Short mmCIF file of C-alpha atoms in Angstrom, two decimals:
data_model
loop_
_atom_site.label_atom_id
_atom_site.label_comp_id
_atom_site.label_asym_id
_atom_site.label_seq_id
_atom_site.Cartn_x
_atom_site.Cartn_y
_atom_site.Cartn_z
CA MET A 1 0.00 0.00 0.00
CA THR A 2 1.39 3.27 -1.09
CA HIS A 3 1.79 6.23 1.20
CA HIS A 4 -1.16 8.04 -0.40
CA LEU A 5 -3.48 5.03 -0.11
CA ARG A 6 -2.59 4.49 3.56
CA PHE A 7 -3.36 8.20 4.25
CA ALA A 8 -6.74 7.97 2.47
CA ALA A 9 -7.72 4.87 4.44
CA ALA A 10 -6.80 6.49 7.71
CA LEU A 11 -8.79 9.62 6.78
CA ALA A 12 -11.83 7.51 5.94
CA CYS A 13 -11.68 5.85 9.34
CA THR A 14 -11.46 9.23 10.99
CA VAL A 15 -14.50 10.55 9.10
CA LEU A 16 -16.50 7.52 10.08
CA ILE A 17 -15.59 7.72 13.73
CA LEU A 18 -15.75 11.50 14.41
CA PRO A 19 -19.49 12.08 13.85
CA HIS A 20 -20.44 9.42 16.40
CA PHE A 21 -17.96 10.84 18.89
CA ALA A 22 -19.26 14.43 18.36
CA ASN A 23 -22.92 13.44 18.74
CA ALA A 24 -22.19 11.61 21.94
CA GLN A 25 -20.33 14.54 23.37
CA THR A 26 -23.03 17.08 22.31
CA ALA A 27 -25.91 15.05 23.72
CA SER A 28 -24.24 14.49 27.04
CA ALA A 29 -23.28 18.17 27.29
CA ILE A 30 -26.83 19.61 26.98
CA PRO A 31 -27.93 20.90 30.40
CA PRO A 32 -31.28 19.47 31.54
CA SER A 33 -32.69 23.00 31.81
CA LEU A 34 -32.37 23.36 28.04
CA THR A 35 -34.20 20.17 27.10
CA THR A 36 -37.96 19.86 26.55
CA PRO A 37 -39.73 16.74 27.86
CA ASP A 38 -42.10 14.83 25.60
CA LYS A 39 -45.03 16.12 27.69
CA VAL A 40 -45.25 19.45 29.52
CA GLU A 41 -48.24 20.36 31.71
CA THR A 42 -49.14 24.08 31.52
CA ARG A 43 -52.08 26.39 32.20
CA ILE A 44 -53.05 26.06 28.52
CA GLY A 45 -53.07 22.26 28.67
CA THR A 46 -50.63 19.45 27.88
CA LEU A 47 -47.96 20.33 25.35
CA GLU A 48 -46.44 17.38 23.47
CA PHE A 49 -43.06 17.13 21.75
CA LYS A 50 -40.99 14.48 20.02
CA ASP A 51 -37.39 15.05 21.02
CA GLY A 52 -38.12 18.78 21.16
CA ALA A 53 -40.25 19.02 18.01
CA PRO A 54 -43.82 20.23 18.79
CA SER A 55 -46.79 18.22 17.62
CA VAL A 56 -49.41 19.76 15.32
CA GLU A 57 -51.86 19.92 18.23
CA THR A 58 -49.29 21.70 20.40
CA ALA A 59 -48.57 24.19 17.63
CA ASP A 60 -52.29 24.99 17.33
CA ARG A 61 -52.61 25.42 21.09
CA VAL A 62 -49.60 27.73 21.27
CA TYR A 63 -50.74 29.84 18.30
CA ASP A 64 -54.15 30.26 19.94
CA THR A 65 -52.42 31.41 23.10
CA LEU A 66 -50.13 33.83 21.27
CA ASP A 67 -53.08 35.33 19.40
CA PHE A 68 -55.08 35.64 22.62
CA THR A 69 -52.15 37.21 24.49
CA ARG A 70 -51.52 39.73 21.74
CA GLY A 71 -55.23 40.48 21.56
CA LEU A 72 -55.33 41.05 25.31
CA ASP A 73 -52.26 43.30 25.17
CA ALA A 74 -53.81 45.23 22.30
CA PHE A 75 -57.06 45.72 24.26
CA LEU A 76 -55.26 46.98 27.35
CA ASN A 77 -52.74 49.15 25.55
CA SER A 78 -55.07 50.69 22.97
CA TYR A 79 -57.97 51.48 25.31
CA SER A 80 -57.01 55.14 25.42
CA GLY A 81 -57.21 55.33 21.62
CA ALA A 82 -60.59 53.60 21.54
CA SER A 83 -61.86 55.93 24.26
CA ALA A 84 -60.75 59.05 22.38
CA TYR A 85 -62.34 57.70 19.19
CA ALA A 86 -65.57 56.91 21.07
CA ILE A 87 -65.76 60.49 22.32
CA ARG A 88 -65.56 61.82 18.77
CA LYS A 89 -68.12 59.28 17.61
CA GLY A 90 -70.48 60.29 20.42
CA LEU A 91 -70.13 63.99 19.64
CA LEU A 92 -70.81 63.41 15.96
CA SER A 93 -74.01 61.56 16.93
CA ILE A 94 -75.45 64.79 18.37
CA GLY A 95 -74.33 66.96 15.48
CA ALA A 96 -71.13 68.23 17.10
CA GLU A 97 -68.83 68.12 14.09
CA ASP A 98 -65.08 68.66 14.33
CA ASN A 99 -64.16 72.23 15.37
CA THR A 100 -67.63 72.64 16.91
CA VAL A 101 -67.75 73.43 20.63
CA THR A 102 -69.92 71.17 22.76
CA ILE A 103 -70.99 72.95 25.93
CA TYR A 104 -73.04 71.98 28.99
CA PRO A 105 -74.83 75.19 30.10
CA GLU A 106 -76.77 73.32 32.79
CA LEU A 107 -73.79 71.06 33.60
CA MET A 108 -73.45 67.44 32.61
CA ASP A 109 -76.01 65.05 34.00
CA ALA A 110 -76.54 61.29 34.06
CA LYS A 111 -78.05 61.13 30.55
CA SER A 112 -74.67 61.48 28.84
CA LEU A 113 -72.47 58.40 28.99
CA PHE A 114 -69.05 59.90 29.79
CA LEU A 115 -66.39 58.14 31.83
CA THR A 116 -66.47 59.64 35.37
CA ALA A 117 -67.47 63.17 34.39
CA ASN A 118 -68.57 65.63 37.09
CA ALA A 119 -71.75 67.62 37.72
CA ASP A 120 -69.98 70.61 39.29
CA THR A 121 -68.35 72.53 36.43
CA VAL A 122 -69.31 73.81 32.99
CA TYR A 123 -67.74 71.48 30.44
CA TYR A 124 -66.81 72.74 26.99
CA PHE A 125 -64.78 70.78 24.48
CA SER A 126 -64.11 70.12 20.83
CA ILE A 127 -62.46 67.68 18.46
CA VAL A 128 -60.08 69.93 16.52
CA ASP A 129 -59.33 68.79 12.96
CA LEU A 130 -55.73 69.28 11.80
CA THR A 131 -56.05 67.43 8.49
CA LYS A 132 -56.00 70.70 6.52
CA GLY A 133 -53.25 72.36 8.52
CA PRO A 134 -52.55 74.12 11.83
CA MET A 135 -55.50 75.30 13.88
CA VAL A 136 -55.90 78.04 16.48
CA VAL A 137 -57.89 77.63 19.68
CA GLU A 138 -58.59 80.84 21.56
CA GLN A 139 -58.91 79.68 25.16
CA PRO A 140 -61.36 81.72 27.29
CA PRO A 141 -60.14 83.22 30.56
CA LYS A 142 -60.99 81.53 33.87
CA GLY A 143 -60.82 78.06 32.34
CA LEU A 144 -59.15 74.81 33.30
CA GLY A 145 -58.34 72.14 30.77
CA THR A 146 -55.98 70.27 28.50
CA ILE A 147 -55.34 69.25 24.91
CA ASN A 148 -54.68 65.56 24.21
CA ASP A 149 -54.05 63.70 20.99
CA MET A 150 -56.30 60.86 19.84
CA TRP A 151 -54.40 58.41 22.02
CA PHE A 152 -54.97 60.62 25.08
CA ALA A 153 -51.31 61.54 25.04
CA TRP A 154 -50.89 64.91 26.72
CA ILE A 155 -49.95 67.80 24.43
CA VAL A 156 -50.44 70.97 26.49
CA ASP A 157 -52.58 72.27 29.34
CA VAL A 158 -54.83 75.30 28.88
CA GLY A 159 -56.29 77.75 31.35
CA PHE A 160 -55.12 77.87 34.95
CA PRO A 161 -52.60 74.98 34.70
CA GLY A 162 -51.45 76.07 31.22
CA PRO A 163 -49.10 78.82 30.04
CA ASP A 164 -51.94 81.36 29.91
CA ARG A 165 -52.43 80.80 33.67
CA GLY A 166 -56.16 81.39 33.47
CA GLU A 167 -55.91 84.66 31.55
CA GLY A 168 -56.89 83.09 28.24
CA GLY A 169 -54.84 83.10 25.06
CA LYS A 170 -54.26 81.75 21.57
CA TYR A 171 -53.06 78.15 21.22
CA LEU A 172 -51.61 77.13 17.86
CA ILE A 173 -51.85 73.37 17.31
CA LEU A 174 -49.54 71.99 14.62
CA PRO A 175 -50.39 68.75 12.79
CA PRO A 176 -48.02 65.76 12.55
CA GLY A 177 -44.86 66.47 10.59
CA HIS A 178 -45.58 70.16 10.18
CA ASP A 179 -42.48 71.89 8.81
CA GLY A 180 -44.04 75.14 7.62
CA PRO A 181 -43.55 78.59 9.13
CA VAL A 182 -44.61 79.24 12.69
CA PRO A 183 -45.24 82.63 14.28
CA GLU A 184 -42.65 84.42 16.38
CA GLY A 185 -45.07 85.29 19.14
CA GLY A 186 -48.67 85.74 20.15
CA PHE A 187 -49.39 82.01 20.36
CA TYR A 188 -48.71 79.10 22.67
CA ILE A 189 -47.47 76.49 20.20
CA ALA A 190 -48.21 72.79 20.60
CA ARG A 191 -47.47 69.85 18.29
CA SER A 192 -49.70 66.85 17.81
CA LYS A 193 -48.81 63.35 16.62
CA THR A 194 -52.39 62.75 15.46
CA THR A 195 -54.47 64.52 12.81
CA ARG A 196 -57.13 65.41 15.37
CA VAL A 197 -56.90 66.45 18.99
CA ILE A 198 -59.30 66.59 21.91
CA TYR A 199 -59.57 70.05 23.41
CA ALA A 200 -61.37 69.72 26.73
CA ALA A 201 -61.88 72.34 29.42
CA ARG A 202 -64.20 73.31 32.22
CA ALA A 203 -65.15 76.53 33.95
CA PHE A 204 -66.24 77.16 37.52
CA LEU A 205 -69.57 78.44 38.70
CA GLU A 206 -69.75 82.03 39.95
CA ASN A 207 -71.83 82.42 43.11
CA ASN A 208 -73.24 78.94 42.46
CA ASP A 209 -74.47 79.99 39.02
CA PRO A 210 -73.22 78.55 35.69
CA LYS A 211 -74.56 81.38 33.54
CA PRO A 212 -71.58 83.79 33.88
CA ALA A 213 -69.17 81.01 32.89
CA VAL A 214 -71.33 80.00 29.92
CA GLU A 215 -71.56 83.62 28.73
CA ASN A 216 -67.79 84.05 29.05
CA ILE A 217 -67.10 80.88 27.06
CA LYS A 218 -69.54 81.70 24.27
CA LYS A 219 -68.17 85.22 24.01
CA THR A 220 -64.48 84.39 23.88
CA ILE A 221 -63.81 80.88 22.57
CA LYS A 222 -62.82 80.58 18.91
CA ILE A 223 -61.48 77.75 16.76
CA TYR A 224 -60.18 78.53 13.27
CA PRO A 225 -57.37 77.77 10.78
CA TYR A 226 -54.01 79.45 11.25
CA THR A 227 -52.88 81.91 8.58
CA PRO A 228 -49.11 81.73 7.92
CA GLY A 229 -47.61 85.18 7.67
CA GLY A 230 -50.46 86.77 9.54
CA PHE A 231 -50.71 87.67 13.21
CA GLY A 232 -47.54 86.63 15.04
CA THR A 233 -45.22 87.12 12.06
CA SER A 234 -43.18 90.33 11.88
CA ILE A 235 -42.41 92.20 8.69
CA ALA A 236 -38.70 91.70 9.38
CA THR A 237 -39.17 87.94 9.31
CA ALA A 238 -41.12 88.17 6.07
CA LEU A 239 -38.24 90.15 4.54
CA GLU A 240 -36.05 87.06 4.98
CA GLY A 241 -38.12 85.43 2.25
CA LYS A 242 -39.21 82.35 4.23
CA VAL A 243 -42.84 83.37 4.63
CA ARG A 244 -45.13 85.70 2.77
CA LEU A 245 -47.02 88.36 4.70
CA ALA A 246 -50.74 87.67 4.72
CA PRO A 247 -53.80 89.48 6.05
CA ASN A 248 -55.73 87.78 8.81
CA PRO A 249 -59.05 86.62 7.35
CA PRO A 250 -62.26 87.12 9.33
CA ILE A 251 -62.58 84.60 12.14
CA PRO A 252 -65.56 82.31 11.45
CA PRO A 253 -68.32 82.28 14.08
CA THR A 254 -68.06 79.49 16.61
CA LYS A 255 -70.71 76.82 16.33
CA PHE A 256 -72.01 75.54 19.67
CA VAL A 257 -73.91 72.38 20.50
CA GLU A 258 -75.60 72.44 23.91
CA ALA A 259 -75.54 68.97 25.43
CA SER A 260 -77.08 69.22 28.91
CA GLY A 261 -79.73 66.52 29.19
CA LYS A 262 -78.79 64.84 25.91
CA ALA A 263 -78.41 61.07 25.88
CA PHE A 264 -75.44 59.82 23.87
CA ASN A 265 -72.54 57.44 24.35
CA THR A 266 -68.80 58.17 24.44
CA VAL A 267 -67.65 54.92 26.14
CA PRO A 268 -65.84 52.17 24.15
CA PRO A 269 -67.47 48.73 23.83
CA ASN A 270 -66.09 45.72 25.65
CA ASP A 271 -66.81 43.05 23.04
CA TYR A 272 -65.30 42.19 19.65
CA SER A 273 -66.45 45.53 18.22
CA PHE A 274 -63.80 47.17 20.41
CA PHE A 275 -61.15 45.99 17.97
CA GLU A 276 -63.19 47.28 15.03
CA MET A 277 -63.25 50.68 16.71
CA VAL A 278 -59.49 50.61 17.26
CA ASN A 279 -59.02 49.71 13.60
CA ASP A 280 -61.20 52.65 12.54
CA SER A 281 -59.00 54.93 14.64
CA ILE A 282 -55.77 53.44 13.26
CA GLN A 283 -56.93 54.05 9.69
CA GLN A 284 -57.48 57.75 10.42
CA GLU A 285 -54.19 58.50 12.14
CA PRO A 286 -50.52 58.42 11.07
CA ALA A 287 -48.78 55.08 11.53
CA ASP A 288 -46.19 56.69 13.81
CA SER A 289 -48.73 58.37 16.09
CA TYR A 290 -48.43 55.44 18.49
CA ASN A 291 -45.40 53.45 19.60
CA ALA A 292 -43.86 50.56 17.70
CA GLU A 293 -44.61 48.10 20.49
CA LEU A 294 -48.37 48.75 20.26
CA ALA A 295 -48.15 48.77 16.47
CA GLY A 296 -46.65 45.28 16.66
CA GLN A 297 -49.39 44.02 18.99
CA LEU A 298 -52.09 45.40 16.70
CA ALA A 299 -50.42 44.06 13.55
CA ALA A 300 -50.22 40.61 15.13
CA ILE A 301 -54.03 40.51 15.34
CA GLY A 302 -54.64 41.99 11.89
CA ILE A 303 -54.94 45.73 12.58
CA VAL A 304 -52.54 47.50 10.21
CA LYS A 305 -52.63 51.01 8.79
CA GLY A 306 -53.78 50.88 5.17
CA LYS A 307 -55.06 47.29 5.31
CA GLN A 308 -58.54 45.85 5.72
CA PHE A 309 -59.42 44.26 9.05
CA ASN A 310 -60.99 40.97 7.96
CA LEU A 311 -60.64 38.06 10.34
CA ASP A 312 -61.80 34.44 10.19
CA ALA A 313 -64.17 32.89 12.73
CA ARG A 314 -61.30 31.45 14.77
CA MET A 315 -59.60 34.81 15.24
CA LYS A 316 -62.88 36.60 15.98
CA LYS A 317 -63.57 34.13 18.78
CA ILE A 318 -60.08 34.61 20.22
CA LEU A 319 -60.41 38.41 20.18
CA THR A 320 -63.86 38.19 21.73
CA ASP A 321 -62.26 36.29 24.60
CA ALA A 322 -59.40 38.81 24.75
CA ALA A 323 -61.89 41.68 25.03
CA ALA A 324 -63.74 39.85 27.82
CA VAL A 325 -60.54 39.32 29.82
CA GLY A 326 -59.31 42.84 29.09
CA ASN A 327 -62.61 44.25 30.31
CA ALA A 328 -62.31 42.13 33.45
CA ALA A 329 -58.75 43.41 33.98
CA GLY A 330 -59.94 47.02 33.87
CA ARG A 331 -62.57 46.26 36.47
CA VAL A 332 -60.32 44.21 38.74
CA LEU A 333 -57.65 46.90 38.78
CA ASN A 334 -60.19 49.56 39.74
CA TRP A 335 -62.29 47.64 42.24
CA ARG A 336 -59.65 45.39 43.77
CA PRO A 337 -56.08 46.51 43.00
CA ARG A 338 -53.30 44.49 44.61
CA GLU A 339 -51.95 45.94 47.83
CA SER A 340 -48.45 45.81 46.33
CA LEU A 341 -49.49 48.54 43.87
CA GLU A 342 -49.82 50.95 46.81
CA TRP A 343 -52.59 53.01 45.23
CA THR A 344 -54.46 53.56 48.47
CA TYR A 345 -53.97 57.07 49.79
CA TYR A 346 -54.24 56.28 53.50
CA PRO A 347 -53.09 53.21 55.48
CA ASN A 348 -55.73 50.47 55.68
CA SER A 349 -58.06 52.45 53.44
CA SER A 350 -60.03 51.85 50.24
CA TRP A 351 -59.67 55.46 49.07
CA ALA A 352 -57.20 55.31 46.20
CA ASN A 353 -55.75 57.01 43.15
CA MET A 354 -53.65 55.01 40.70
CA LEU A 355 -51.88 58.11 39.34
CA TRP A 356 -49.71 58.47 42.44
CA GLN A 357 -47.76 55.41 41.29
CA GLY A 358 -46.52 56.65 37.94
CA GLY A 359 -47.86 60.16 37.47
CA ALA A 360 -49.65 61.39 34.38
CA ASN A 361 -47.16 59.66 32.06
CA PHE A 362 -47.44 56.32 33.92
CA GLU A 363 -43.69 56.12 34.44
CA THR A 364 -42.50 58.28 37.34
CA PRO A 365 -44.43 59.52 40.41
CA PRO A 366 -45.30 63.23 40.42
CA PRO A 367 -42.57 65.64 41.58
CA MET A 368 -42.12 66.56 45.22
CA ILE A 369 -42.34 70.22 46.19
CA THR A 370 -39.87 72.05 48.40
CA LYS A 371 -40.66 74.55 51.17
CA GLU A 372 -39.63 77.27 48.73
CA GLY A 373 -42.35 76.18 46.33
CA MET A 374 -40.00 74.65 43.77
CA PHE A 375 -40.83 71.33 42.16
CA LYS A 376 -38.25 68.62 42.72
CA PRO A 377 -38.63 65.96 40.01
CA LEU A 378 -38.12 62.37 41.08
CA PRO A 379 -35.65 60.28 39.04
CA PRO A 380 -37.33 58.55 36.10
CA THR A 381 -37.97 54.86 36.59
CA GLY A 382 -37.79 53.95 32.91
CA ALA A 383 -40.63 51.48 33.43
CA ARG A 384 -44.24 51.98 32.39
CA THR A 385 -46.70 51.36 35.25
CA LEU A 386 -48.93 49.16 33.13
CA ASP A 387 -51.59 48.45 35.74
CA SER A 388 -52.14 52.09 36.62
CA LYS A 389 -52.34 52.94 32.91
CA THR A 390 -54.95 50.23 32.34
CA ALA A 391 -56.97 51.19 35.41
CA PHE A 392 -56.92 54.89 34.58
CA TYR A 393 -58.01 54.73 30.95
CA TYR A 394 -60.67 52.12 31.71
CA GLY A 395 -62.46 54.49 34.05
CA TYR A 396 -61.29 58.02 33.20
CA THR A 397 -60.54 60.26 30.25
CA LEU A 398 -57.93 62.80 29.24
CA ASP A 399 -54.49 63.11 30.74
CA SER A 400 -52.56 65.99 32.24
CA PRO A 401 -49.77 66.52 34.77
CA GLY A 402 -52.18 68.98 36.44
CA MET A 403 -54.38 66.06 37.49
CA ILE A 404 -51.77 64.70 39.86
CA MET A 405 -49.37 67.11 41.54
CA ARG A 406 -48.48 67.99 45.10
CA LEU A 407 -49.10 71.73 44.80
CA PRO A 408 -51.59 73.29 47.26
CA ARG A 409 -54.31 75.59 45.88
CA VAL A 410 -53.63 74.57 42.28
CA GLY A 411 -55.64 72.16 40.14
CA SER A 412 -57.66 69.40 41.73
CA GLN A 413 -57.22 66.10 43.51
CA TYR A 414 -59.28 62.94 43.34
CA LEU A 415 -59.92 59.98 45.59
CA MET A 416 -61.77 56.96 44.24
CA GLY A 417 -64.01 54.82 46.44
CA PHE A 418 -65.09 51.41 45.11
CA LEU A 419 -65.56 49.40 48.32
CA ASP A 420 -67.05 49.94 51.76
CA ALA A 421 -65.23 49.76 55.08
CA GLU A 422 -65.53 45.95 55.02
CA LYS A 423 -64.00 45.79 51.53
CA LYS A 424 -67.36 44.83 50.01
CA ASP A 425 -68.93 46.11 46.81
CA LEU A 426 -71.30 49.05 47.16
CA ASP A 427 -74.94 47.95 46.91
CA GLY A 428 -77.51 50.36 45.47
CA GLY A 429 -80.22 48.89 47.70
CA LYS A 430 -78.38 49.68 50.95
CA THR A 431 -77.59 52.92 52.76
CA TYR A 432 -74.04 54.10 53.44
CA LYS A 433 -72.39 57.17 54.86
CA VAL A 434 -69.01 58.88 54.78
CA THR A 435 -67.84 61.60 57.16
CA LEU A 436 -65.56 64.46 56.22
CA PRO A 437 -63.91 66.02 59.29
CA LYS A 438 -63.86 69.74 59.84
CA GLY A 439 -61.54 71.70 57.57
CA ILE A 440 -62.22 69.98 54.25
CA PRO A 441 -59.04 70.77 52.26
CA ALA A 442 -60.57 72.48 49.20
CA ALA A 443 -60.10 76.23 48.74
CA ALA A 444 -62.49 76.35 45.75
CA PHE A 445 -65.06 73.58 46.35
CA TRP A 446 -65.45 69.86 46.96
CA SER A 447 -67.92 67.23 45.83
CA PHE A 448 -68.83 63.56 45.66
CA THR A 449 -70.20 62.11 42.42
CA LEU A 450 -71.72 58.65 42.07
CA TYR A 451 -71.12 56.42 39.05
CA ASP A 452 -72.79 53.37 37.59
CA ASN A 453 -70.56 50.30 37.85
CA GLN A 454 -71.42 49.18 34.33
CA SER A 455 -70.92 52.38 32.32
CA ARG A 456 -68.53 54.17 34.72
CA SER A 457 -70.69 57.19 33.92
CA MET A 458 -72.93 59.15 36.26
CA LEU A 459 -75.52 57.03 38.05
CA ASP A 460 -78.90 57.70 36.44
CA THR A 461 -81.51 58.28 39.14
CA PRO A 462 -84.51 60.63 39.57
CA GLN A 463 -82.05 63.13 41.09
CA ARG A 464 -80.54 63.69 37.58
CA TYR A 465 -77.31 65.02 39.17
CA PRO A 466 -75.86 62.26 41.43
CA ARG A 467 -73.67 64.61 43.46
CA ALA A 468 -73.26 66.28 46.84
CA GLY A 469 -70.80 68.97 47.83
CA SER A 470 -70.09 72.51 48.89
CA GLN A 471 -71.81 74.16 45.90
CA SER A 472 -75.57 74.82 45.94
CA TYR A 473 -76.02 74.17 42.21
CA PRO A 474 -77.28 71.97 40.64
CA SER A 475 -78.48 70.51 43.95
CA PRO A 476 -78.50 71.98 47.48
CA ALA A 477 -75.14 72.31 49.21
CA ALA A 478 -74.19 69.83 51.92
CA GLU A 479 -74.53 71.15 55.45
CA ALA A 480 -72.04 70.60 58.25
CA ASP A 481 -72.91 69.22 61.67
CA ALA A 482 -72.46 71.17 64.89
CA ASP A 483 -68.90 69.87 65.32
CA GLY A 484 -67.91 71.14 61.88
CA SER A 485 -67.81 67.71 60.23
CA THR A 486 -69.95 66.90 57.19
CA THR A 487 -71.65 63.54 56.64
CA ILE A 488 -72.86 62.43 53.21
CA TYR A 489 -75.34 59.58 52.83
CA PHE A 490 -75.71 57.26 49.84
CA GLY A 491 -78.91 55.23 49.61
CA PRO A 492 -82.14 54.54 47.70
CA ALA A 493 -84.21 56.77 50.02
CA GLN A 494 -83.39 60.00 51.86
CA PRO A 495 -82.67 59.04 55.48
CA ALA A 496 -84.87 60.61 58.15
CA GLY A 497 -83.40 63.82 59.53
CA VAL A 498 -80.82 64.12 56.73
CA LYS A 499 -80.86 67.28 54.62
CA ARG A 500 -81.35 66.94 50.87
CA GLY A 501 -77.88 68.31 50.14
CA ASN A 502 -76.30 65.57 52.27
CA TRP A 503 -77.87 62.67 50.39
CA ILE A 504 -77.14 61.11 46.99
CA GLN A 505 -79.71 58.67 45.67
CA THR A 506 -78.79 55.14 44.64
CA MET A 507 -80.84 52.49 42.85
CA PRO A 508 -81.62 48.99 44.16
CA GLY A 509 -80.02 46.42 41.90
CA LYS A 510 -77.40 48.87 40.63
CA GLY A 511 -73.82 48.84 41.86
CA TRP A 512 -72.00 52.14 42.18
CA PHE A 513 -68.72 53.80 43.10
CA THR A 514 -67.77 57.38 43.92
CA LEU A 515 -65.13 60.03 43.42
CA LEU A 516 -64.27 62.74 45.91
CA ARG A 517 -63.06 65.87 44.14
CA LEU A 518 -61.10 68.58 45.92
CA TYR A 519 -60.64 71.71 43.81
CA SER A 520 -57.69 73.87 44.82
CA PRO A 521 -56.63 71.31 47.45
CA LEU A 522 -55.03 72.53 50.66
CA GLU A 523 -51.83 71.35 52.28
CA SER A 524 -53.60 69.19 54.88
CA PHE A 525 -54.64 66.88 52.04
CA PHE A 526 -51.05 66.33 50.92
CA THR A 527 -49.70 65.89 54.45
CA LYS A 528 -52.63 63.54 55.15
CA GLU A 529 -53.39 65.37 58.40
CA TRP A 530 -56.96 65.46 57.14
CA ARG A 531 -58.57 62.11 56.43
CA LEU A 532 -62.17 61.29 55.61
CA SER A 533 -63.84 58.14 56.92
CA GLU A 534 -64.30 54.97 54.95
CA ILE A 535 -67.67 54.34 53.31
CA GLU A 536 -69.65 52.75 56.13
CA MET A 537 -72.90 50.79 55.72
CA VAL A 538 -75.74 52.18 57.83
CA ARG A 539 -78.35 49.55 57.02
#
């Protein structure tokens, strides 16, 4: 045998032997934690594999789970968008077209389905259309409000918490991607990521009368297109050749729709049609108006900008289940949040507010305030507080840093009450009471409002306005006891010896919850020196 033949034979032996040796070494080196047994018991059933390869049945089961999970995530994370879309849809149903101002001259009552609205202030709001270019909103003086995009992302506050500080002023809202000229002054400039925005504000009663506020709003509010090169642009800037001087055209008259007493719905559905509503919203807004993570969740269930939303029976059933679980999650997080979330405002209490966990942006708690009155921001956490975000948008609308800050005499504070002192649901057929000690920490006014568990809107009873508080409109003011404390009763019938202003009617067979509002809250609220009682059952 020649040298070359002996070398070839040896090489052949090596080739034959090495694969067996390598396989043996690889198999024995795989840690047990990396292997998959032939059968794995999970919450979605038994998963079967053949040496790691999933069976057809296992693949179907896992795909169903992935589709359900992505559907559930999409429901929870797009609820704000559906809610904003539902508001516009509700306004259109009563003839309030975009750029029209809807106003409640007799305050909002229980006929309108609005998530946790109040019956204490004059609401006025509009869906402002930016599809044809920048728009101007002339904010009336003495107002309090905010502008959000169609995902309820905060854009800018208006009125007392905004840059006009309650004096009124012109707000210029720029559409997505606007790169045209902007004025040098005269406007508070805000940029939107969506082609429409929700402008929502409220005004306070004067001497327990809404008429002065209504007259002020109707006299001063204006919504109209911005004219480049007009007001706010100097001649010197025009001489640079970047913008042409233009006369300011006549401002069109403001169209108002009065909505007090009108029955219409602005609350998203909680069945499969929820996803159809989200798709309708997605088709109207830029693809980058929401984050890539949510876009991926929506795309995974068939909701894609520019594409039809047509699903088969299997996927419709899965999303119907996802909507049911998502709806349950919104309710669980409001009625029975985990103690670890620390939403309760007082120790061993049911009074809570989820915004204290992550602030208005659901990421970092609101800033502290120093003795000198300076805000001291807390370090960002970098983590979205998903549960507080879900709970908030399920029961409430609009978003603003002014809703949750530790500044006395500015803005408002809210405490939500879903359970009684025994941690039981509130029963419309029973009578309860809550006592507010002397020195209620509200420089402007305070109130309780009752809400229907199902709609999260005002509880519809013969009272029309399910509220009690310090104002004497639209129902008598609550009266304090001899010791200075004030007791409010909730029940189907007015208790004997209780004044009308100290009682809010409930309905047998209807569950309810309540919000305590403190407008211009005082320091004793923030220090927690003042604490109201739990909701106690009387009979």
